[in-house]
């Protein structure tokens, strides 16, 4: 961040008197938030969720903790709560991918030729594992991986303790590890090539 | 590749989204939804006046520094500087108290003047108003009745065309209307009686309340001062909290006494004041004898920042009467 670019907290503080300034928060973070929401729910639902996320953030800006310079964890938290309303959509798409290998979420962004068949099995098993996770565990896991949040930021985003974040990530990780066969699938592919 | 790397790879072909027009439009529409922000009308409202916003922006963004967890240490002040607030604290219990119950309303009758602007035009808009606010809970169930008074030119400017719409309304009292479409104030900014009667009654506790969540960005003392005003206008504190509020206000760095002041109804008094980042001295006015709160006034001390001559008045209010009612008028 350059010196001339004020922290998110300063922008939000100012938006409390000048609401239109809040558009800057949207400009800074909406592209990333939208990508995250699409990865979880697909393109169709994402527009609603993203619009609602920023409207909710706008309405809650009076409660924003100005000690947090970066608003991204806060926005991820709001988005995650709204994504929770679409749990069935999320599960349906993950299960479809697990069963058929076709991912409705990535379809608009992929051409057939892009699909690497070697990774297909991994995708299906990952989808199954994600679908099987308790919603709270999936939320935390995806915030720290796709969202890139630290454990502390994820805890702030969801209003839970850091210890809870840590234990959920660990358990979710163990389950995925198990689902992927407890082995490194990449190594298996390389092994096949070597011996094959 | 471990499972986290696998997961990071999963659906990574979804690109960062650049086309957000639909969402942006919905946000803009939501942001400009009619909100009668009766609560901050006197605060930094002038900040949005042309040119001033930029000035404030500089103040906000240049002074940006690390937030600290606690408010600044109270200054040791000369008695004279904060005398008016000390006196007001001493007098806080000298009047019969109002005791609104849940379900009842506090009724505030007031008169006010503040900066209005649209399409680059600026003027002073004036109203008489009565607001019924629930003794407990958000302002959404409140009712507001306003009467427009003749607008005045912003000091150093002429009365612009857009002010004429207001002129046409003079002498026609408005119908009772909802006081707010939504009340999204943070919990700690609530001003309903149920909430404020639970505020701390000691100076230090009230002081912490005034500085809740304020970053040390150079504006924190003025914002705390602004919050004092939020608890004076259209808010009614029990005597113990009112006394604590005045004592806590006296510890805010930068507070001065103004010997001669005058509220929006022309009542003279003595004031405690602080100069805003916009070059306006924001005064809270008290009756010289009873130390009852009368209202407030904004006087220009920096012509460049305020875009008006030094000494001119750019805002004022007068709290004329506070009472308790069992119900509010029906909104049609």
Short mmCIF file of C-alpha atoms in Angstrom, two decimals:
data_model
loop_
_atom_site.label_atom_id
_atom_site.label_comp_id
_atom_site.label_asym_id
_atom_site.label_seq_id
_atom_site.Cartn_x
_atom_site.Cartn_y
_atom_site.Cartn_z
CA UNK A 1 0.00 0.00 0.00
CA UNK A 2 1.44 3.36 -0.97
CA UNK A 3 1.52 6.34 1.35
CA UNK A 4 -1.14 8.11 -0.62
CA UNK A 5 -3.54 5.22 -0.34
CA UNK A 6 -5.43 5.36 2.95
CA UNK A 7 -6.07 2.18 4.90
CA UNK A 8 -9.51 0.61 4.55
CA UNK A 9 -10.24 1.62 8.13
CA UNK A 10 -9.68 5.29 7.26
CA UNK A 11 -11.96 4.99 4.23
CA UNK A 12 -14.67 3.36 6.34
CA UNK A 13 -14.31 5.96 9.08
CA UNK A 14 -14.75 8.67 6.49
CA UNK A 15 -17.71 6.89 4.89
CA UNK A 16 -19.59 7.26 8.16
CA UNK A 17 -19.90 10.96 7.38
CA UNK A 18 -19.70 10.71 3.61
CA UNK A 19 -21.50 7.50 2.65
CA UNK A 20 -20.49 7.65 -1.01
CA UNK A 21 -16.86 7.16 -0.01
CA UNK A 22 -17.77 3.54 0.73
CA UNK A 23 -17.65 2.87 -3.01
CA UNK A 24 -13.87 2.80 -2.60
CA UNK A 25 -14.15 -0.30 -0.39
CA UNK A 26 -16.16 -1.96 -3.14
CA UNK A 27 -13.64 -0.94 -5.78
CA UNK A 28 -10.76 -2.38 -3.77
CA UNK A 29 -12.22 -5.69 -2.73
CA UNK A 30 -15.23 -6.68 -4.81
CA UNK A 31 -13.21 -8.46 -7.55
CA UNK A 32 -11.58 -10.78 -5.03
CA UNK A 33 -14.73 -11.35 -2.99
CA UNK A 34 -16.64 -12.18 -6.14
CA UNK A 35 -14.07 -14.72 -7.22
CA UNK A 36 -14.34 -16.36 -3.82
CA UNK A 37 -18.13 -16.48 -3.95
CA UNK A 38 -18.11 -17.91 -7.46
CA UNK A 39 -15.70 -20.63 -6.40
CA UNK A 40 -18.13 -21.65 -3.69
CA UNK A 41 -21.51 -21.12 -5.34
CA UNK A 42 -21.07 -20.55 -9.05
CA UNK A 43 -21.66 -17.56 -11.25
CA UNK A 44 -25.46 -17.48 -11.06
CA UNK A 45 -25.81 -16.94 -7.34
CA UNK A 46 -22.63 -14.91 -6.96
CA UNK A 47 -24.06 -11.62 -8.20
CA UNK A 48 -26.73 -11.63 -5.49
CA UNK A 49 -24.37 -12.65 -2.76
CA UNK A 50 -21.73 -10.08 -3.68
CA UNK A 51 -24.25 -7.24 -3.96
CA UNK A 52 -25.75 -8.22 -0.61
CA UNK A 53 -22.33 -8.55 0.98
CA UNK A 54 -21.39 -4.97 0.19
CA UNK A 55 -24.81 -3.59 1.06
CA UNK A 56 -24.64 -5.35 4.41
CA UNK A 57 -21.11 -4.06 4.92
CA UNK A 58 -22.27 -0.55 4.05
CA UNK A 59 -25.06 -0.75 6.61
CA UNK A 60 -22.75 -2.17 9.25
CA UNK A 61 -19.93 0.27 8.67
CA UNK A 62 -20.78 2.07 11.91
CA UNK A 63 -19.87 -1.09 13.79
CA UNK A 64 -16.63 -1.73 11.90
CA UNK A 65 -13.66 -2.02 14.23
CA UNK A 66 -11.43 0.79 13.00
CA UNK A 67 -8.41 -0.85 14.59
CA UNK A 68 -8.47 -3.34 11.70
CA UNK A 69 -6.77 -1.60 8.81
CA UNK A 70 -7.65 -4.20 6.21
CA UNK A 71 -11.38 -4.68 5.63
CA UNK A 72 -10.99 -7.87 3.61
CA UNK A 73 -11.44 -10.32 6.52
CA UNK A 74 -14.57 -8.44 7.57
CA UNK A 75 -15.95 -8.65 4.03
CA UNK A 76 -15.06 -12.34 3.79
CA UNK A 77 -16.93 -12.89 7.05
CA UNK A 78 -20.08 -11.20 5.77
CA UNK A 79 -19.83 -13.04 2.46
CA UNK A 80 -19.38 -16.37 4.24
CA UNK A 81 -22.49 -15.77 6.33
CA UNK A 82 -24.49 -14.99 3.20
CA UNK A 83 -23.05 -18.01 1.40
CA UNK A 84 -24.45 -20.04 4.30
CA UNK A 85 -27.93 -19.31 2.99
CA UNK A 86 -27.07 -21.21 -0.15
CA UNK A 87 -25.68 -24.34 1.48
CA UNK A 88 -27.88 -26.59 -0.65
CA UNK A 89 -26.74 -25.01 -3.90
CA UNK A 90 -23.16 -25.46 -2.81
CA UNK A 91 -23.63 -29.08 -1.80
CA UNK A 92 -25.61 -29.94 -4.93
CA UNK A 93 -22.85 -28.66 -7.19
CA UNK A 94 -20.09 -30.35 -5.23
CA UNK A 95 -21.98 -33.64 -5.28
CA UNK A 96 -22.62 -33.33 -8.99
CA UNK A 97 -18.92 -32.85 -9.59
CA UNK A 98 -18.08 -35.76 -7.30
CA UNK A 99 -20.48 -38.06 -9.15
CA UNK A 100 -20.03 -37.01 -12.75
CA UNK A 101 -16.77 -35.13 -12.98
CA UNK A 102 -18.59 -32.12 -14.42
CA UNK A 103 -18.22 -28.96 -12.36
CA UNK A 104 -21.05 -26.48 -13.00
CA UNK A 105 -19.04 -23.84 -11.12
CA UNK A 106 -15.98 -23.81 -13.34
CA UNK A 107 -17.75 -24.66 -16.58
CA UNK A 108 -18.20 -21.03 -17.73
CA UNK A 109 -14.46 -20.47 -17.30
CA UNK A 110 -13.04 -23.59 -18.86
CA UNK A 111 -12.79 -24.92 -22.34
CA UNK A 112 -12.96 -28.70 -22.75
CA UNK A 113 -9.43 -28.88 -23.97
CA UNK A 114 -8.21 -27.26 -20.77
CA UNK A 115 -9.30 -30.13 -18.64
CA UNK A 116 -6.43 -32.17 -17.46
CA UNK A 117 -7.74 -35.65 -17.09
CA UNK A 118 -5.02 -36.63 -14.68
CA UNK A 119 -6.36 -34.17 -12.13
CA UNK A 120 -9.97 -35.15 -12.65
CA UNK A 121 -10.06 -37.85 -10.00
CA UNK A 122 -8.58 -35.48 -7.44
CA UNK A 123 -11.21 -32.86 -8.19
CA UNK A 124 -14.00 -35.33 -7.74
CA UNK A 125 -12.66 -36.59 -4.46
CA UNK A 126 -12.04 -33.04 -3.23
CA UNK A 127 -15.60 -32.10 -4.10
CA UNK A 128 -16.92 -35.11 -2.21
CA UNK A 129 -14.77 -34.27 0.79
CA UNK A 130 -15.84 -30.61 0.82
CA UNK A 131 -19.50 -31.57 0.51
CA UNK A 132 -19.16 -33.94 3.44
CA UNK A 133 -17.60 -31.38 5.79
CA UNK A 134 -19.75 -29.66 8.42
CA UNK A 135 -20.64 -26.20 7.10
CA UNK A 136 -18.68 -24.43 9.84
CA UNK A 137 -15.56 -26.43 9.03
CA UNK A 138 -15.90 -25.79 5.31
CA UNK A 139 -16.30 -22.04 5.96
CA UNK A 140 -13.11 -21.86 7.97
CA UNK A 141 -11.10 -24.06 5.65
CA UNK A 142 -12.02 -22.06 2.55
CA UNK A 143 -11.36 -18.73 4.25
CA UNK A 144 -7.81 -19.73 5.09
CA UNK A 145 -7.12 -21.39 1.72
CA UNK A 146 -9.07 -19.62 -1.02
CA UNK A 147 -9.48 -16.43 1.01
CA UNK A 148 -5.87 -16.45 2.17
CA UNK A 149 -6.83 -15.30 5.66
CA UNK A 150 -4.63 -15.95 8.66
CA UNK A 151 -6.16 -17.94 11.52
CA UNK A 152 -6.60 -14.71 13.46
CA UNK A 153 -8.31 -13.00 10.53
CA UNK A 154 -10.59 -15.98 9.95
CA UNK A 155 -11.52 -15.93 13.65
CA UNK A 156 -12.34 -12.22 13.41
CA UNK A 157 -14.27 -12.71 10.19
CA UNK A 158 -16.52 -15.38 11.67
CA UNK A 159 -16.61 -14.16 15.24
CA UNK A 160 -15.12 -17.37 16.62
CA UNK A 161 -11.99 -18.08 18.65
CA UNK A 162 -8.61 -18.65 17.02
CA UNK A 163 -8.42 -22.03 18.74
CA UNK A 164 -11.67 -23.01 17.07
CA UNK A 165 -10.30 -21.98 13.68
CA UNK A 166 -7.19 -24.04 14.26
CA UNK A 167 -9.06 -27.16 15.31
CA UNK A 168 -11.57 -26.89 12.46
CA UNK A 169 -8.81 -26.48 9.88
CA UNK A 170 -6.94 -29.43 11.30
CA UNK A 171 -9.97 -31.68 11.32
CA UNK A 172 -11.12 -30.58 7.86
CA UNK A 173 -7.61 -31.13 6.57
CA UNK A 174 -7.44 -34.61 8.04
CA UNK A 175 -10.74 -35.55 6.41
CA UNK A 176 -9.65 -34.29 3.02
CA UNK A 177 -6.34 -36.07 3.38
CA UNK A 178 -8.24 -39.25 4.09
CA UNK A 179 -10.62 -38.71 1.18
CA UNK A 180 -7.70 -38.21 -1.17
CA UNK A 181 -6.51 -41.64 -0.18
CA UNK A 182 -3.93 -40.60 2.38
CA UNK A 183 -1.35 -40.40 -0.35
CA UNK A 184 -0.01 -37.70 -2.59
CA UNK A 185 -2.00 -38.17 -5.80
CA UNK A 186 0.58 -36.24 -7.81
CA UNK A 187 3.26 -38.67 -6.73
CA UNK A 188 1.07 -41.53 -7.86
CA UNK A 189 0.70 -40.02 -11.33
CA UNK A 190 4.43 -39.45 -11.62
CA UNK A 191 5.05 -42.98 -10.39
CA UNK A 192 2.79 -44.38 -13.07
CA UNK A 193 4.66 -42.48 -15.74
CA UNK A 194 7.99 -43.69 -14.46
CA UNK A 195 6.99 -47.27 -14.27
CA UNK A 196 4.50 -47.27 -17.00
CA UNK B 1 1.29 -31.63 -3.23
CA UNK B 2 -0.47 -31.75 0.15
CA UNK B 3 -4.21 -31.49 0.59
CA UNK B 4 -4.15 -27.71 1.15
CA UNK B 5 -2.28 -27.16 -2.07
CA UNK B 6 -4.73 -29.47 -3.83
CA UNK B 7 -7.57 -27.46 -2.38
CA UNK B 8 -5.98 -24.16 -3.47
CA UNK B 9 -5.78 -25.57 -6.94
CA UNK B 10 -9.43 -26.63 -6.89
CA UNK B 11 -11.55 -24.30 -9.03
CA UNK B 12 -8.56 -21.97 -9.33
CA UNK B 13 -9.47 -21.46 -12.99
CA UNK B 14 -12.15 -19.03 -11.81
CA UNK B 15 -10.51 -15.68 -12.56
CA UNK B 16 -10.58 -12.56 -10.41
CA UNK B 17 -13.76 -10.79 -11.49
CA UNK B 18 -13.44 -7.44 -13.16
CA UNK B 19 -16.99 -6.97 -14.40
CA UNK B 20 -18.92 -5.93 -11.33
CA UNK B 21 -21.30 -3.42 -12.87
CA UNK B 22 -24.45 -5.19 -11.69
CA UNK B 23 -23.22 -5.40 -8.11
CA UNK B 24 -21.92 -1.83 -8.17
CA UNK B 25 -25.27 -0.55 -9.36
CA UNK B 26 -27.08 -2.38 -6.61
CA UNK B 27 -24.70 -1.04 -4.01
CA UNK B 28 -25.12 2.52 -5.28
CA UNK B 29 -28.89 2.16 -5.27
CA UNK B 30 -28.79 0.82 -1.72
CA UNK B 31 -26.42 3.53 -0.57
CA UNK B 32 -28.58 6.33 -1.85
CA UNK B 33 -31.81 4.87 -0.51
CA UNK B 34 -33.60 7.58 1.41
CA UNK B 35 -32.21 7.69 4.90
CA UNK B 36 -33.30 10.62 6.95
CA UNK B 37 -30.16 10.84 8.96
CA UNK B 38 -31.56 13.03 11.64
CA UNK B 39 -28.80 11.81 13.86
CA UNK B 40 -25.81 13.26 12.23
CA UNK B 41 -27.33 16.30 10.68
CA UNK B 42 -25.31 18.65 12.78
CA UNK B 43 -22.14 16.64 13.00
CA UNK B 44 -19.74 16.63 10.14
CA UNK B 45 -22.53 17.23 7.68
CA UNK B 46 -20.75 20.26 6.29
CA UNK B 47 -17.93 17.94 5.31
CA UNK B 48 -19.71 17.15 2.09
CA UNK B 49 -19.97 20.78 1.08
CA UNK B 50 -17.94 21.50 -2.03
CA UNK B 51 -14.22 21.81 -1.40
CA UNK B 52 -14.56 21.03 2.26
CA UNK B 53 -14.69 17.34 1.66
CA UNK B 54 -11.27 17.50 0.12
CA UNK B 55 -9.99 19.47 3.07
CA UNK B 56 -11.31 16.87 5.46
CA UNK B 57 -9.92 14.13 3.29
CA UNK B 58 -6.47 15.58 3.71
CA UNK B 59 -6.94 15.81 7.45
CA UNK B 60 -8.08 12.22 7.64
CA UNK B 61 -5.55 10.68 5.37
CA UNK B 62 -2.40 12.55 6.21
CA UNK B 63 -2.71 12.26 9.94
CA UNK B 64 -3.45 8.55 9.69
CA UNK B 65 -1.41 6.77 12.32
CA UNK B 66 -1.44 3.56 14.33
CA UNK B 67 -4.63 3.16 16.32
CA UNK B 68 -4.12 2.74 20.04
CA UNK B 69 -6.35 0.79 22.39
CA UNK B 70 -7.04 3.50 24.95
CA UNK B 71 -8.16 7.13 24.76
CA UNK B 72 -5.50 9.83 25.22
CA UNK B 73 -4.69 10.81 28.80
CA UNK B 74 -7.04 13.54 30.04
CA UNK B 75 -5.42 16.94 30.05
CA UNK B 76 -5.01 18.81 33.28
CA UNK B 77 -7.09 21.86 32.51
CA UNK B 78 -7.45 25.23 34.02
CA UNK B 79 -10.76 25.51 35.82
CA UNK B 80 -11.90 28.32 33.57
CA UNK B 81 -11.54 26.31 30.38
CA UNK B 82 -14.01 23.67 31.45
CA UNK B 83 -15.91 25.59 34.06
CA UNK B 84 -19.10 25.53 32.11
CA UNK B 85 -19.05 21.74 31.87
CA UNK B 86 -18.25 21.33 35.57
CA UNK B 87 -21.11 23.63 36.44
CA UNK B 88 -23.41 21.78 34.08
CA UNK B 89 -22.43 18.53 35.80
CA UNK B 90 -23.16 20.03 39.21
CA UNK B 91 -26.56 21.22 38.04
CA UNK B 92 -27.49 17.97 36.31
CA UNK B 93 -29.65 16.77 39.19
CA UNK B 94 -31.37 20.04 39.97
CA UNK B 95 -34.41 19.50 37.78
CA UNK B 96 -37.28 17.04 38.20
CA UNK B 97 -36.36 13.92 36.27
CA UNK B 98 -38.30 12.40 33.43
CA UNK B 99 -38.80 8.66 33.83
CA UNK B 100 -40.02 7.27 30.52
CA UNK B 101 -41.01 3.59 30.65
CA UNK B 102 -40.51 1.04 27.89
CA UNK B 103 -43.29 1.51 25.37
CA UNK B 104 -43.44 5.25 25.99
CA UNK B 105 -41.89 7.97 23.88
CA UNK B 106 -39.61 10.87 24.59
CA UNK B 107 -40.80 13.92 22.71
CA UNK B 108 -38.24 16.53 21.68
CA UNK B 109 -39.24 19.87 20.27
CA UNK B 110 -36.43 21.73 18.63
CA UNK B 111 -35.37 24.18 16.01
CA UNK B 112 -32.30 23.79 13.87
CA UNK B 113 -30.23 25.20 11.07
CA UNK B 114 -27.60 23.32 9.15
CA UNK B 115 -25.78 23.31 5.85
CA UNK B 116 -27.67 21.93 2.90
CA UNK B 117 -26.24 21.37 -0.52
CA UNK B 118 -27.25 19.93 -3.80
CA UNK B 119 -25.85 20.16 -7.29
CA UNK B 120 -22.95 22.25 -6.09
CA UNK B 121 -25.21 24.78 -4.42
CA UNK B 122 -24.97 25.52 -0.74
CA UNK B 123 -27.31 27.22 1.71
CA UNK B 124 -28.58 26.99 5.28
CA UNK B 125 -31.72 24.97 5.73
CA UNK B 126 -33.90 25.61 8.78
CA UNK B 127 -36.62 23.60 10.48
CA UNK B 128 -38.80 23.41 13.51
CA UNK B 129 -39.26 19.82 14.47
CA UNK B 130 -40.92 17.51 16.93
CA UNK B 131 -39.66 13.97 17.17
CA UNK B 132 -41.19 11.10 19.14
CA UNK B 133 -38.49 8.56 19.90
CA UNK B 134 -39.17 5.22 21.61
CA UNK B 135 -37.83 5.12 25.16
CA UNK B 136 -36.38 1.78 24.23
CA UNK B 137 -34.98 0.60 20.91
CA UNK B 138 -34.16 1.94 17.49
CA UNK B 139 -35.46 5.13 15.95
CA UNK B 140 -37.30 3.23 13.22
CA UNK B 141 -40.46 3.33 15.32
CA UNK B 142 -40.01 7.03 15.94
CA UNK B 143 -42.17 9.70 14.36
CA UNK B 144 -41.01 13.04 13.05
CA UNK B 145 -42.99 16.13 12.27
CA UNK B 146 -41.15 19.01 10.66
CA UNK B 147 -41.97 22.49 9.61
CA UNK B 148 -39.69 24.17 7.14
CA UNK B 149 -38.50 27.65 8.00
CA UNK B 150 -37.21 30.16 5.48
CA UNK B 151 -33.77 29.09 4.22
CA UNK B 152 -30.81 31.43 4.65
CA UNK B 153 -27.81 32.01 2.42
CA UNK B 154 -24.62 30.19 3.42
CA UNK B 155 -22.40 32.97 4.82
CA UNK B 156 -20.52 34.73 2.02
CA UNK B 157 -22.81 33.22 -0.64
CA UNK B 158 -26.12 34.14 -2.18
CA UNK B 159 -29.28 32.09 -1.77
CA UNK B 160 -29.15 29.56 -4.64
CA UNK B 161 -32.08 28.44 -6.82
CA UNK B 162 -32.32 25.03 -5.14
CA UNK B 163 -33.10 26.69 -1.82
CA UNK B 164 -36.31 28.08 -3.29
CA UNK B 165 -38.06 24.73 -3.09
CA UNK B 166 -37.78 25.10 0.67
CA UNK B 167 -39.10 28.62 0.56
CA UNK B 168 -42.30 27.30 -0.99
CA UNK B 169 -42.82 25.02 2.00
CA UNK B 170 -42.57 27.75 4.63
CA UNK B 171 -45.69 28.02 6.76
CA UNK B 172 -46.93 24.54 5.82
CA UNK B 173 -46.23 22.13 8.66
CA UNK B 174 -45.41 18.66 7.40
CA UNK B 175 -47.35 15.54 8.30
CA UNK B 176 -46.04 13.11 10.86
CA UNK B 177 -43.65 10.75 9.13
CA UNK B 178 -41.40 7.90 10.08
CA UNK B 179 -38.32 9.28 11.81
CA UNK B 180 -35.96 6.85 10.10
CA UNK B 181 -36.17 4.13 7.50
CA UNK B 182 -33.49 2.18 9.25
CA UNK B 183 -31.31 2.81 12.22
CA UNK B 184 -27.94 1.25 11.58
CA UNK B 185 -26.04 2.97 14.31
CA UNK B 186 -23.49 0.88 16.14
CA UNK B 187 -24.66 -0.35 19.53
CA UNK B 188 -22.36 2.09 21.32
CA UNK B 189 -23.87 5.03 19.43
CA UNK B 190 -27.40 4.28 20.56
CA UNK B 191 -29.13 7.20 22.21
CA UNK B 192 -32.46 5.71 23.30
CA UNK B 193 -33.31 6.14 26.97
CA UNK B 194 -33.08 2.43 27.81
CA UNK B 195 -29.53 2.37 26.50
CA UNK B 196 -28.24 5.68 27.84
CA UNK B 197 -29.61 5.01 31.31
CA UNK B 198 -27.18 2.09 31.52
CA UNK B 199 -24.12 4.15 30.56
CA UNK B 200 -21.39 4.60 33.17
CA UNK B 201 -21.98 7.23 35.85
CA UNK B 202 -18.30 7.81 36.53
CA UNK B 203 -16.14 10.22 34.53
CA UNK B 204 -13.60 7.63 33.40
CA UNK B 205 -16.23 5.11 32.30
CA UNK B 206 -18.14 7.72 30.35
CA UNK B 207 -14.91 8.93 28.80
CA UNK B 208 -14.12 5.40 27.60
CA UNK B 209 -17.62 5.23 26.16
CA UNK B 210 -17.08 8.45 24.20
CA UNK B 211 -13.85 7.07 22.70
CA UNK B 212 -15.24 3.62 21.86
CA UNK B 213 -13.57 2.29 18.70
CA UNK B 214 -12.01 5.62 17.79
CA UNK B 215 -8.67 5.25 16.01
CA UNK B 216 -5.86 7.65 16.82
CA UNK B 217 -6.04 9.37 13.49
CA UNK B 218 -5.82 12.92 14.75
CA UNK B 219 -9.58 13.35 14.66
CA UNK B 220 -10.42 11.23 17.69
CA UNK B 221 -10.88 14.11 20.13
CA UNK B 222 -13.20 15.96 17.83
CA UNK B 223 -15.18 12.79 17.13
CA UNK B 224 -15.53 12.22 20.89
CA UNK B 225 -16.76 15.80 21.18
CA UNK B 226 -19.20 15.15 18.39
CA UNK B 227 -20.52 12.13 20.29
CA UNK B 228 -21.16 14.31 23.32
CA UNK B 229 -23.48 16.29 21.07
CA UNK B 230 -25.18 13.08 19.98
CA UNK B 231 -26.13 12.50 23.62
CA UNK B 232 -27.41 16.04 24.08
CA UNK B 233 -29.64 16.57 21.06
CA UNK B 234 -32.78 14.47 20.99
CA UNK B 235 -31.47 12.23 23.71
CA UNK B 236 -32.32 12.29 27.39
CA UNK B 237 -29.85 11.02 29.97
CA UNK B 238 -30.72 10.38 33.62
CA UNK B 239 -29.07 12.97 35.90
CA UNK B 240 -26.21 10.66 36.95
CA UNK B 241 -25.24 9.89 33.36
CA UNK B 242 -25.68 13.51 32.34
CA UNK B 243 -23.31 14.66 35.07
CA UNK B 244 -20.78 12.02 34.02
CA UNK B 245 -21.14 13.09 30.38
CA UNK B 246 -20.29 16.70 31.21
CA UNK B 247 -17.35 15.69 33.41
CA UNK B 248 -16.05 13.35 30.73
CA UNK B 249 -16.51 16.02 28.04
CA UNK B 250 -14.39 18.36 30.15
CA UNK B 251 -11.45 15.95 29.85
CA UNK B 252 -11.40 15.94 26.04
CA UNK B 253 -8.28 17.78 24.86
CA UNK B 254 -9.12 20.99 23.01
CA UNK B 255 -12.32 21.96 24.80
CA UNK B 256 -12.66 25.69 25.44
CA UNK B 257 -15.26 27.95 27.03
CA UNK B 258 -17.16 30.52 24.98
CA UNK B 259 -18.57 33.26 27.19
CA UNK B 260 -21.25 34.57 24.86
CA UNK B 261 -23.25 32.29 22.68
CA UNK B 262 -26.75 32.07 21.29
CA UNK B 263 -28.89 29.12 20.26
CA UNK B 264 -31.12 28.77 17.18
CA UNK B 265 -34.06 30.25 19.08
CA UNK B 266 -32.07 33.34 20.04
CA UNK B 267 -31.59 32.30 23.68
CA UNK B 268 -28.27 33.56 25.06
CA UNK B 269 -25.95 31.38 27.09
CA UNK B 270 -22.44 30.23 27.86
CA UNK B 271 -20.85 27.44 25.83
CA UNK B 272 -18.24 24.73 25.86
CA UNK B 273 -16.72 24.27 22.43
CA UNK B 274 -14.14 22.61 20.24
CA UNK B 275 -12.85 23.65 16.82
CA UNK B 276 -13.70 21.05 14.17
CA UNK B 277 -11.28 19.87 11.46
CA UNK B 278 -13.38 22.01 9.13
CA UNK B 279 -12.52 25.25 10.87
CA UNK B 280 -15.81 25.58 12.71
CA UNK B 281 -16.05 26.06 16.47
CA UNK B 282 -18.76 23.64 17.59
CA UNK B 283 -20.39 25.03 20.71
CA UNK B 284 -22.72 23.34 23.19
CA UNK B 285 -24.67 26.10 24.86
CA UNK B 286 -25.95 26.19 28.44
CA UNK B 287 -28.19 28.57 30.32
CA UNK B 288 -25.99 30.90 32.32
CA UNK B 289 -27.98 30.43 35.54
CA UNK B 290 -29.53 26.99 35.49
CA UNK B 291 -26.91 25.34 33.27
CA UNK B 292 -29.67 23.61 31.38
CA UNK B 293 -28.56 22.53 27.90
CA UNK B 294 -30.02 24.97 25.36
CA UNK B 295 -28.66 23.90 22.02
CA UNK B 296 -25.63 24.29 19.82
CA UNK B 297 -23.96 26.62 17.38
CA UNK B 298 -21.20 26.36 14.78
CA UNK B 299 -19.08 29.47 14.32
CA UNK B 300 -16.45 29.79 11.58
CA UNK B 301 -12.89 30.29 12.84
CA UNK B 302 -11.04 29.36 9.64
CA UNK B 303 -12.51 31.05 6.58
CA UNK B 304 -10.61 28.92 4.10
CA UNK B 305 -11.53 25.56 5.58
CA UNK B 306 -15.13 26.51 6.21
CA UNK B 307 -15.57 28.43 2.98
CA UNK B 308 -17.29 31.23 4.93
CA UNK B 309 -16.18 34.41 6.72
CA UNK B 310 -14.68 34.14 10.21
CA UNK B 311 -17.33 34.69 12.86
CA UNK B 312 -20.26 33.65 10.71
CA UNK B 313 -22.69 31.04 12.02
CA UNK B 314 -23.07 27.95 9.84
CA UNK B 315 -25.19 25.77 12.10
CA UNK B 316 -27.33 26.07 15.18
CA UNK B 317 -30.01 24.31 17.13
CA UNK B 318 -32.26 24.88 20.11
CA UNK B 319 -33.74 22.15 22.24
CA UNK B 320 -37.01 23.77 23.26
CA UNK B 321 -38.84 21.11 25.22
CA UNK B 322 -38.48 17.48 26.25
CA UNK B 323 -41.47 15.51 27.52
CA UNK B 324 -42.82 11.98 27.83
CA UNK B 325 -45.80 10.64 25.86
CA UNK B 326 -47.62 7.33 25.86
CA UNK B 327 -47.88 7.25 22.10
CA UNK B 328 -46.65 8.90 18.94
CA UNK B 329 -48.87 10.34 16.20
CA UNK B 330 -50.11 7.85 13.64
CA UNK B 331 -48.14 7.91 10.40
CA UNK B 332 -50.43 7.72 7.40
#
